[in-house]
Coordinates of C-alpha atoms in Angstrom, one line a residue:
Chain X
M3 CA 257.0 223.8 -46.5
V4 CA 258.7 223.2 -50.4
P5 CA 257.6 226.5 -51.3
F6 CA 259.7 228.1 -48.7
F7 CA 262.8 226.1 -49.1
A8 CA 263.4 226.5 -52.2
Y9 CA 262.9 230.6 -51.8
V10 CA 265.3 230.7 -49.4
T11 CA 267.6 228.5 -51.6
V12 CA 267.7 229.8 -55.2
F13 CA 267.0 233.3 -53.1
L14 CA 269.4 233.1 -50.0
L15 CA 272.1 230.4 -50.1
I16 CA 272.2 231.1 -53.5
P17 CA 273.9 234.2 -53.3
A18 CA 275.6 233.6 -50.3
L19 CA 277.5 230.6 -51.7
V20 CA 278.4 232.9 -54.4
V21 CA 280.4 235.8 -52.3
V22 CA 281.2 232.6 -50.1
I23 CA 283.2 230.9 -53.3
G24 CA 283.4 234.1 -55.4
A25 CA 286.1 234.9 -52.8
F26 CA 288.4 232.3 -53.5
V27 CA 288.4 232.6 -56.9
S28 CA 289.8 234.0 -60.3
G29 CA 288.8 233.3 -63.3
G30 CA 287.0 229.8 -62.8
R31 CA 290.4 228.3 -61.0
P32 CA 291.2 229.1 -56.9
T33 CA 292.8 231.4 -55.5
L34 CA 294.2 233.4 -52.1
G35 CA 295.0 236.3 -54.5
N36 CA 291.2 237.3 -53.6
I37 CA 291.8 238.5 -50.5
R38 CA 295.6 239.3 -50.7
A39 CA 293.7 242.0 -52.9
L40 CA 291.7 243.0 -49.8
G41 CA 295.3 244.1 -48.4
Q42 CA 295.3 247.4 -50.7
P43 CA 295.7 250.9 -49.5
A44 CA 292.6 251.5 -51.6
V45 CA 290.7 248.7 -49.3
T46 CA 292.1 248.4 -45.8
S47 CA 291.7 252.5 -45.6
A48 CA 288.2 252.3 -46.4
L49 CA 287.5 249.4 -44.0
W50 CA 289.4 251.1 -41.5
H51 CA 286.5 254.2 -42.1
S52 CA 283.9 252.4 -42.3
V53 CA 284.4 250.6 -39.0
V54 CA 285.9 253.9 -37.2
L55 CA 281.9 255.9 -39.0
S56 CA 280.7 253.0 -37.7
A57 CA 282.0 252.5 -33.5
V58 CA 282.2 256.7 -33.3
T59 CA 278.0 257.0 -34.3
A60 CA 277.3 253.9 -32.2
V61 CA 278.9 254.8 -29.4
V62 CA 277.6 258.2 -29.8
G63 CA 274.2 257.3 -30.6
A64 CA 273.6 254.6 -28.1
V65 CA 274.8 257.9 -25.3
L66 CA 272.9 260.4 -26.8
G67 CA 269.6 257.5 -27.5
A68 CA 269.4 256.0 -24.4
V69 CA 269.3 259.3 -22.4
L70 CA 266.3 259.7 -25.2
A71 CA 264.9 256.3 -23.9
Y72 CA 265.4 257.1 -20.2
A73 CA 263.4 261.2 -20.0
V74 CA 260.5 259.0 -22.7
S75 CA 260.6 256.5 -19.5
T76 CA 259.8 258.9 -17.3
A77 CA 255.9 260.1 -19.5
S78 CA 253.0 258.3 -19.2
P79 CA 253.4 255.4 -20.3
R80 CA 249.8 255.1 -22.6
G81 CA 250.1 259.8 -24.0
V82 CA 250.8 261.5 -26.3
L83 CA 254.6 262.8 -26.4
K84 CA 255.6 259.1 -26.1
R85 CA 253.6 257.2 -29.0
F86 CA 254.7 260.8 -30.6
L87 CA 257.9 259.6 -29.8
T88 CA 258.2 255.8 -30.6
S89 CA 256.4 256.5 -33.3
L90 CA 259.4 258.9 -35.6
C91 CA 261.6 257.1 -34.2
G92 CA 260.5 253.9 -35.6
V93 CA 260.4 255.6 -39.1
L94 CA 263.4 257.4 -38.7
A95 CA 265.6 254.6 -37.5
Q96 CA 264.0 253.4 -41.0
F97 CA 265.1 256.6 -42.9
G98 CA 267.8 255.7 -44.3
G99 CA 269.3 257.0 -47.9
V100 CA 268.3 259.2 -50.5
T101 CA 265.6 261.4 -48.5
L102 CA 268.2 261.9 -45.8
A103 CA 270.8 262.8 -47.8
F104 CA 268.7 265.8 -49.4
A105 CA 267.5 267.1 -45.8
F106 CA 271.1 267.1 -44.9
L107 CA 271.9 269.7 -48.1
A108 CA 268.8 271.5 -47.9
T109 CA 269.9 272.2 -43.9
F110 CA 273.5 272.4 -44.0
G111 CA 274.4 272.8 -47.7
A112 CA 276.2 275.9 -50.0
T113 CA 272.5 277.1 -49.9
G114 CA 271.0 275.3 -46.9
F115 CA 268.8 277.6 -44.6
L116 CA 271.3 276.9 -41.6
T117 CA 274.2 277.3 -43.3
R118 CA 272.7 280.7 -44.3
A119 CA 271.6 281.4 -40.7
L120 CA 274.9 280.5 -39.8
A121 CA 276.4 282.9 -42.3
T122 CA 273.8 285.9 -41.3
V123 CA 275.4 285.0 -37.7
G124 CA 279.0 285.4 -39.0
V125 CA 280.0 281.7 -38.6
Q126 CA 281.7 280.5 -42.1
S127 CA 280.6 276.7 -42.9
G128 CA 282.6 276.3 -45.5
G129 CA 279.9 276.0 -48.2
G130 CA 279.1 273.1 -46.2
L131 CA 281.9 270.5 -48.4
W132 CA 282.5 269.5 -44.7
L133 CA 279.5 267.4 -45.0
Y134 CA 280.6 265.0 -47.2
E135 CA 283.7 264.3 -45.6
W136 CA 283.3 260.7 -44.2
D137 CA 283.9 261.5 -40.6
K138 CA 282.3 264.8 -39.9
G139 CA 279.0 265.2 -42.3
L140 CA 278.7 261.4 -42.5
M141 CA 278.9 261.2 -39.5
L142 CA 276.5 263.3 -38.2
V143 CA 274.1 262.0 -40.9
Y144 CA 274.3 259.1 -39.1
L145 CA 273.9 259.9 -35.9
Y146 CA 270.9 260.7 -37.3
F147 CA 269.3 257.1 -37.7
Q148 CA 271.2 256.2 -34.7
V149 CA 269.4 257.8 -32.1
P150 CA 266.4 256.6 -33.5
L151 CA 267.3 253.0 -33.0
M152 CA 268.7 252.7 -29.8
L153 CA 265.2 254.7 -28.9
I154 CA 263.5 251.7 -29.8
V155 CA 266.3 249.2 -29.0
F156 CA 266.8 250.7 -25.7
L157 CA 263.6 251.6 -24.2
P158 CA 262.4 248.0 -23.3
A159 CA 265.2 247.8 -21.5
V160 CA 264.9 251.4 -19.2
E161 CA 261.2 250.6 -18.8
G162 CA 262.0 247.1 -17.1
L163 CA 262.8 248.7 -14.4
R164 CA 261.1 249.2 -11.8
P165 CA 260.1 251.3 -9.7
Q166 CA 260.4 248.9 -6.0
W167 CA 263.9 248.8 -6.7
R168 CA 264.6 253.1 -5.9
E169 CA 262.9 252.8 -3.5
A170 CA 264.3 249.8 -2.0
T171 CA 267.1 251.5 -3.0
E172 CA 266.1 255.1 -1.2
T173 CA 264.5 252.3 1.9
L174 CA 268.6 251.2 2.7
G175 CA 269.7 255.2 1.9
G176 CA 270.9 255.1 -0.7
S177 CA 270.4 258.6 -3.3
T178 CA 270.4 258.3 -6.6
A179 CA 273.5 258.6 -7.6
L180 CA 274.2 254.8 -6.0
Y181 CA 271.5 253.6 -7.6
W182 CA 272.6 253.4 -11.5
R183 CA 276.1 252.9 -10.5
R184 CA 275.0 249.7 -7.8
V185 CA 271.5 249.3 -9.3
G186 CA 269.8 251.7 -12.7
G187 CA 273.1 251.0 -13.9
P188 CA 274.1 246.9 -13.8
I189 CA 271.3 245.9 -15.0
L190 CA 271.0 248.5 -18.2
L191 CA 275.2 247.7 -18.8
P192 CA 274.1 243.8 -20.7
S193 CA 270.9 245.9 -22.9
F194 CA 273.0 249.1 -23.8
I195 CA 276.4 247.3 -25.2
G196 CA 273.4 244.9 -26.9
A197 CA 272.0 247.4 -28.4
L198 CA 275.9 249.0 -29.4
L199 CA 276.3 246.8 -31.1
L200 CA 273.4 246.7 -33.0
L201 CA 273.9 250.6 -34.0
F202 CA 277.2 249.3 -35.1
T203 CA 276.0 246.5 -37.9
N204 CA 273.7 249.2 -38.7
A205 CA 276.2 252.1 -39.6
F206 CA 278.3 249.5 -40.6
S207 CA 275.3 247.8 -43.4
A208 CA 274.7 251.3 -44.6
Y209 CA 275.5 252.2 -48.2
A210 CA 272.2 253.8 -50.1
T211 CA 273.0 257.0 -47.7
A212 CA 276.0 257.1 -48.0
A213 CA 275.6 256.7 -51.9
A214 CA 274.1 259.1 -51.9
L215 CA 275.8 262.5 -50.5
V216 CA 279.0 261.3 -51.5
S217 CA 280.4 261.4 -55.7
Q218 CA 283.3 261.4 -55.3
G219 CA 285.5 259.0 -53.9
S220 CA 284.5 255.5 -52.2
P221 CA 285.5 256.6 -48.9
L222 CA 283.6 253.1 -46.7
L223 CA 283.8 249.8 -47.1
P224 CA 280.0 249.1 -48.8
L225 CA 280.7 251.6 -51.3
Q226 CA 284.0 249.9 -52.3
I227 CA 281.8 246.8 -53.3
G228 CA 279.3 249.2 -54.7
G229 CA 282.2 250.4 -56.8
T230 CA 282.8 246.9 -57.9
F231 CA 280.0 247.4 -59.5
T232 CA 279.9 250.2 -61.4
S233 CA 283.3 251.1 -62.4
E234 CA 284.0 249.4 -65.5
V235 CA 284.7 246.5 -64.9
I236 CA 288.8 245.3 -64.9
L237 CA 289.2 242.0 -65.1
G238 CA 288.6 239.4 -61.9
R239 CA 287.7 242.7 -60.0
E240 CA 284.2 241.7 -59.6
N241 CA 285.6 239.0 -57.6
V242 CA 287.9 241.2 -54.6
G243 CA 283.8 242.9 -54.3
K244 CA 283.0 239.7 -52.8
A245 CA 285.7 238.8 -51.1
M246 CA 285.2 242.0 -49.5
A247 CA 281.9 241.7 -48.8
L248 CA 282.8 238.7 -47.5
A249 CA 284.6 240.3 -45.4
M250 CA 281.7 242.6 -44.4
V251 CA 279.5 239.9 -43.3
V252 CA 282.4 238.2 -41.1
V253 CA 282.4 241.2 -39.4
V254 CA 278.0 241.8 -38.8
A255 CA 279.0 238.4 -37.8
L256 CA 280.7 237.8 -35.0
V257 CA 279.4 241.3 -34.3
M258 CA 276.1 240.4 -34.3
T259 CA 277.2 236.5 -32.1
A260 CA 278.4 238.9 -30.0
Y261 CA 274.8 240.4 -29.5
A262 CA 273.3 237.2 -28.9
V263 CA 275.3 236.7 -25.1
L264 CA 274.0 239.7 -24.4
D265 CA 271.6 239.4 -25.6
R266 CA 270.4 236.8 -24.1
R267 CA 272.4 238.3 -20.2
A268 CA 270.0 241.0 -20.7
S269 CA 266.7 239.6 -20.7
R270 CA 267.1 238.2 -17.4
W271 CA 265.6 240.6 -15.7
L272 CA 263.7 241.7 -19.0
V273 CA 260.6 238.6 -18.0
R274 CA 257.8 240.3 -17.9
Chain E
M26 CA 249.3 257.3 -6.4
A27 CA 246.6 258.1 -4.0
G28 CA 246.9 259.7 -1.2
P29 CA 249.1 262.9 -0.8
V30 CA 252.9 262.7 -2.2
S31 CA 255.9 263.1 0.1
G32 CA 257.8 266.3 -0.3
Q33 CA 261.1 264.5 -1.4
R34 CA 259.4 262.7 -3.9
A35 CA 257.3 265.9 -5.0
V36 CA 261.2 267.0 -6.0
M37 CA 261.9 263.9 -7.6
R38 CA 258.9 264.0 -10.5
R39 CA 259.3 267.8 -11.2
R40 CA 263.5 267.6 -11.7
Q41 CA 262.6 264.3 -13.8
N42 CA 259.8 266.3 -15.6
A43 CA 262.1 269.0 -16.4
F44 CA 265.1 266.8 -17.3
R45 CA 262.4 265.2 -19.6
W46 CA 261.3 267.9 -21.3
A47 CA 264.8 269.0 -22.1
V48 CA 265.8 265.9 -22.8
V49 CA 263.2 265.9 -25.9
T50 CA 263.2 269.1 -27.3
V51 CA 267.0 268.9 -27.8
A52 CA 265.6 265.8 -30.1
L53 CA 263.0 267.3 -31.5
L54 CA 265.1 269.8 -31.9
F55 CA 267.7 267.9 -33.7
F56 CA 264.6 265.7 -35.9
G57 CA 262.6 268.5 -36.9
A58 CA 265.7 270.7 -38.6
P59 CA 266.7 268.2 -41.2
L60 CA 262.5 267.7 -41.9
F61 CA 262.3 271.7 -41.9
G62 CA 265.1 272.2 -43.4
M63 CA 263.8 270.5 -46.0
L64 CA 260.8 272.7 -45.5
E65 CA 262.0 275.8 -46.2
F66 CA 263.6 274.4 -49.6
T67 CA 260.8 272.5 -51.3
T68 CA 258.6 277.2 -50.8
R69 CA 262.0 278.9 -52.3
D70 CA 261.3 280.3 -55.1
A71 CA 264.2 281.5 -57.3
S72 CA 264.5 285.1 -55.9
G73 CA 264.9 284.1 -52.6
H74 CA 260.8 284.5 -51.7
R75 CA 258.9 281.8 -50.4
T76 CA 256.3 279.8 -52.8
A77 CA 253.8 276.7 -52.7
A78 CA 254.6 276.4 -56.0
T79 CA 256.4 272.7 -56.5
W80 CA 253.2 271.3 -53.3
S81 CA 251.0 272.3 -55.1
Q82 CA 252.8 270.9 -58.0
L83 CA 252.5 267.8 -56.8
A84 CA 249.3 267.6 -55.7
D85 CA 248.0 267.7 -59.8
L86 CA 249.5 264.1 -60.6
G87 CA 248.8 264.5 -64.0
T88 CA 250.8 267.9 -64.8
I89 CA 254.0 265.2 -62.3
S90 CA 253.6 261.9 -65.2
Q91 CA 253.5 264.4 -67.7
R92 CA 256.3 266.2 -66.8
Y93 CA 258.5 263.5 -64.7
P94 CA 257.3 260.2 -66.7
D95 CA 260.5 258.5 -64.2
L96 CA 259.1 260.2 -61.1
S97 CA 255.8 258.6 -61.4
A98 CA 257.2 255.2 -63.2
G99 CA 259.6 255.0 -60.2
L100 CA 256.5 255.7 -58.0
V101 CA 253.9 252.7 -59.9
A102 CA 257.0 250.3 -59.7
S103 CA 258.2 251.0 -56.1
L104 CA 253.6 250.4 -55.4
W105 CA 253.7 247.1 -57.3
L106 CA 256.9 246.6 -55.1
A107 CA 255.2 246.5 -51.8
V108 CA 252.3 244.3 -53.0
L109 CA 254.1 242.1 -55.2
T110 CA 256.6 241.4 -52.1
V111 CA 253.8 241.1 -49.1
V112 CA 251.9 239.0 -50.7
M113 CA 254.7 236.9 -51.5
M114 CA 256.3 237.0 -48.3
L115 CA 252.8 236.2 -47.1
V116 CA 252.3 232.9 -48.7
L117 CA 255.9 231.8 -48.6
L118 CA 255.5 231.9 -44.2
V119 CA 252.0 231.9 -43.1
P120 CA 251.8 228.0 -44.3
T121 CA 255.0 227.6 -43.4
M122 CA 255.8 228.8 -39.5
T123 CA 251.8 227.0 -39.0
W124 CA 252.5 223.9 -41.0
V125 CA 255.5 223.9 -38.5
R126 CA 254.3 224.2 -35.6
L127 CA 251.1 222.1 -37.1
R128 CA 253.5 218.5 -37.6
L129 CA 257.1 219.1 -38.1
P130 CA 258.5 221.3 -34.5
G131 CA 262.0 220.1 -34.8
L132 CA 262.3 222.2 -38.6
S133 CA 261.5 225.1 -36.0
R134 CA 265.3 225.7 -35.4
T135 CA 266.3 225.6 -39.4
V136 CA 263.5 227.8 -40.3
E137 CA 264.0 230.6 -38.0
F138 CA 267.7 230.4 -38.0
L139 CA 267.0 230.7 -42.3
C140 CA 265.0 233.4 -41.6
L141 CA 266.8 235.3 -39.4
L142 CA 269.8 235.2 -41.7
P143 CA 269.3 237.7 -43.6
L144 CA 270.2 240.4 -40.5
T145 CA 273.8 239.3 -41.2
V146 CA 274.2 239.8 -44.4
P147 CA 273.8 243.6 -45.4
A148 CA 271.8 244.5 -48.7
I149 CA 275.0 245.5 -50.7
V150 CA 276.0 242.1 -50.2
L151 CA 273.0 241.0 -50.8
V152 CA 273.8 242.4 -53.8
V153 CA 277.0 240.7 -54.7
G154 CA 275.0 237.1 -54.8
L155 CA 272.4 237.8 -56.0
T156 CA 273.9 239.4 -59.2
P157 CA 274.6 235.9 -60.9
V158 CA 270.6 234.7 -59.8
Y159 CA 269.2 237.6 -61.7
A160 CA 271.2 237.6 -64.2
W161 CA 268.8 234.5 -64.8
V162 CA 264.6 236.6 -63.7
T163 CA 266.2 238.4 -66.4
Y164 CA 267.0 236.1 -68.9
L165 CA 263.7 234.2 -68.0
L166 CA 261.5 236.9 -67.1
N167 CA 262.3 240.0 -67.6
G168 CA 264.9 242.7 -66.9
S169 CA 261.8 245.1 -65.4
A170 CA 262.0 246.7 -61.5
V171 CA 259.4 244.2 -60.2
W172 CA 260.3 241.5 -60.1
L173 CA 263.7 242.9 -57.7
C174 CA 260.8 242.2 -55.3
F175 CA 262.0 238.7 -55.0
A176 CA 265.1 239.9 -52.7
Y177 CA 263.2 242.1 -50.7
V178 CA 261.2 239.6 -49.7
V179 CA 264.9 238.4 -48.9
L180 CA 265.2 242.4 -47.1
V181 CA 262.5 241.0 -44.7
L182 CA 262.7 238.2 -44.5
P183 CA 263.4 238.6 -40.9
Y184 CA 261.1 241.4 -39.9
A185 CA 258.1 239.4 -40.6
Y186 CA 258.6 236.8 -39.2
R187 CA 259.2 238.6 -35.9
A188 CA 255.7 240.1 -37.2
L189 CA 254.1 236.2 -37.7
D190 CA 255.7 234.7 -35.2
A191 CA 254.3 236.4 -31.9
G192 CA 250.9 236.3 -33.5
L193 CA 251.5 232.6 -33.7
R194 CA 252.4 232.4 -30.1
A195 CA 249.3 233.7 -28.8
I196 CA 246.8 231.6 -31.2
D197 CA 245.5 229.0 -29.5
V198 CA 247.2 227.5 -33.6
R199 CA 246.5 223.0 -32.6
T200 CA 243.2 223.6 -30.9
L201 CA 241.6 225.8 -33.8
S202 CA 243.1 224.0 -36.6
E203 CA 241.8 220.1 -34.5
A204 CA 238.1 222.0 -34.9
A205 CA 238.0 223.8 -38.2
R206 CA 239.4 220.5 -39.5
S207 CA 236.9 218.6 -37.8
L208 CA 233.8 220.5 -38.9
G209 CA 235.2 219.5 -41.8
A210 CA 237.7 222.6 -43.6
G211 CA 239.4 220.7 -45.8
W212 CA 243.3 222.9 -45.5
G213 CA 242.7 225.4 -48.2
T214 CA 240.3 226.6 -45.6
V215 CA 242.1 226.6 -42.6
M216 CA 244.5 228.8 -43.7
A217 CA 242.0 231.1 -44.7
R218 CA 239.5 231.5 -42.3
V219 CA 240.6 230.4 -39.2
I220 CA 244.4 231.0 -39.5
L221 CA 244.7 233.8 -41.4
P222 CA 241.7 236.2 -39.4
N223 CA 243.1 235.5 -35.9
L224 CA 246.6 236.0 -36.9
R225 CA 244.6 239.3 -38.2
T226 CA 247.7 241.9 -36.2
A227 CA 250.2 240.2 -37.2
V228 CA 249.7 240.3 -40.5
L229 CA 249.1 243.1 -40.7
S230 CA 252.5 244.7 -38.8
A231 CA 254.5 242.1 -41.1
A232 CA 252.8 243.8 -44.2
F233 CA 253.4 247.9 -42.3
L234 CA 257.2 246.7 -42.4
T235 CA 257.3 245.2 -45.4
V236 CA 255.7 248.1 -47.6
A237 CA 258.3 250.4 -45.8
L238 CA 260.9 248.9 -46.7
T239 CA 259.9 248.8 -49.9
L240 CA 259.4 251.6 -50.5
G241 CA 262.0 252.9 -48.7
E242 CA 264.9 250.3 -51.4
F243 CA 267.3 251.8 -53.3
T244 CA 270.5 250.2 -52.5
I245 CA 269.9 246.8 -54.5
A246 CA 267.6 248.9 -56.9
N247 CA 270.5 251.4 -58.0
L248 CA 272.9 249.1 -58.0
F249 CA 270.7 246.6 -60.3
S250 CA 270.3 249.8 -62.8
R251 CA 266.2 249.5 -62.0
T252 CA 264.7 251.7 -60.8
N253 CA 261.3 252.8 -58.1
L254 CA 261.3 255.3 -56.1
Q255 CA 264.1 255.7 -54.0
V256 CA 266.0 255.8 -57.1
A257 CA 264.0 257.8 -58.7
M258 CA 263.6 260.2 -56.6
Y259 CA 267.5 260.4 -56.4
L260 CA 267.9 260.9 -59.4
L261 CA 265.4 263.1 -60.5
G262 CA 267.5 264.9 -57.9
K263 CA 269.9 266.2 -59.6
S264 CA 268.3 267.7 -62.9
D265 CA 265.2 269.0 -60.1
A266 CA 266.2 268.8 -56.7
Q267 CA 262.4 271.0 -55.6
I268 CA 260.3 267.9 -56.2
S269 CA 262.0 265.6 -55.6
V270 CA 262.7 266.3 -52.1
A271 CA 259.2 267.2 -52.0
V272 CA 258.6 264.4 -52.3
G273 CA 260.4 262.4 -50.2
L274 CA 259.4 265.2 -47.0
A275 CA 255.8 264.5 -47.7
A276 CA 256.3 260.4 -48.3
L277 CA 258.5 260.7 -44.6
L278 CA 255.8 262.9 -43.2
F279 CA 252.8 260.1 -44.4
A280 CA 254.9 257.5 -42.7
I281 CA 254.8 259.4 -39.8
A282 CA 251.0 259.5 -39.3
I283 CA 250.3 255.8 -40.3
L284 CA 253.0 254.5 -37.0
F285 CA 251.4 257.4 -35.0
A286 CA 247.9 256.4 -35.6
M287 CA 248.8 252.6 -35.4
S288 CA 250.1 253.8 -31.7
F289 CA 246.6 253.9 -31.2
V290 CA 245.5 251.2 -33.1
G291 CA 245.5 247.6 -31.8
G292 CA 247.4 246.9 -28.9
Q293 CA 250.8 247.3 -26.6
R294 CA 253.3 246.4 -28.9
D295 CA 255.5 244.3 -28.7
T296 CA 259.4 245.9 -28.7
V297 CA 261.0 243.1 -26.8
S298 CA 264.6 242.5 -29.1
P299 CA 263.8 240.0 -31.0
L300 CA 266.3 237.1 -30.1
S301 CA 264.7 237.5 -26.3
R302 CA 261.6 237.2 -27.5
L303 CA 262.1 233.6 -29.6
R304 CA 264.7 232.7 -26.5
R305 CA 261.2 233.0 -24.1
H306 CA 259.6 231.2 -27.0
R307 CA 262.1 228.2 -26.9
Q308 CA 261.3 227.9 -22.8
E309 CA 257.3 227.9 -23.3
P310 CA 256.6 224.0 -22.3
T311 CA 255.0 222.1 -24.9

């Protein structure tokens, strides 16, 4: 008991306090200056980029992942296809950072195989520079871990759909479209939105992939925070980093709370 | 499924099969392209021909540690980190969670909250908060990369907690420990010889998650300027990209193979979301 609480205090609660208190302190005195510094254009645009990137990849990833999850759920439950896809996605969902950046550079970079393949059929993709832009390349790269994560999170919900419900619909004369609109859809909706929120926080908190891929500028909030470490620290600047960190925690905490509420609603149909 | 299938149902089944294969093929193309890109990149020589030089070099561990000392140092550091993180995670969590179950059920909410708290703290934020703590770690111990294990335990806390919680729920901790105690076992024996063996699967899956997360960690190590495997790959990627990409691809394929093999061992993994599991746990009559 004691080691656990001592450990959590030192390595989790103290860091949390450092961030929260540091956000309101500058040069040893309480101030709102760090919070006000969040209004700087560099920070607001980074926050905006982060939110847009996370939202777009969450929505697209959730839709694609849901379709994939449904397709997988129709396969035989102990079959090789399903085992393989869930293991593959289990790894890819956690597969961020350096390797992911390498993989996309080797595919879409200036000498990547797809870039060259496209060039031979006459499609020029601008030397692969688009890959480094947050609203083009990064979105595609983020989808590479968002779609697998959606499969992992959403598959149990899709598998919770009982065949009896579909048969009941058919017995009462309902079509496939009617089944999805009036039975399957409403049952899956809370799980879907919950998974979408999880994907949002996943993309929002990601640092490693963007750091390994983007070498110039800091278009995203995590990169801005990382920048306060690596750049020459101007006095008081590291506490602006804490204010940015606090802003991130606030966003993530809000989304996770919404997730917890939805998850409670969703699991009504999933008790097995 | 006995008996002849009606015509309408057969049409539906066929349509479902076609849909499944179409979706899975597209997905595999998307997932496979970057992996193929890595393979293609590492088997390319300066003049554009195929060569297996990078991979044969990778298989020869002796030369690797000579020619790329940073890479092997990073790999060694990451392996140590994995071991240390797993051990610390188990030492901290298993006795605490068992004890809470047996003696202090009132604390279970607090422990659960603390363990799930890192889910709302992105790694980059943890770095910000841990900076002063790590100044002390460097002062009291040293600046070696292996001490990152303190931060990694926090990172894996939610995942390990979920895995162990599922395992503990599946066994009757109270009866087992009372039986052992009445036969004269001390608490140490109860833990090591009764609780842990019964938690085998849960401990294994918690350990696997921990190892996977530790080997793939980049954010904290990079910002604290300590060289683990990922940081070494990142740095090497700037000078000798091929070997670096090959290491990344090998690690990835290894992880997929392990997970695929594990899906055949053990029972069906419970993939219900963490929060619904926890809630269901609370509804249990005690």
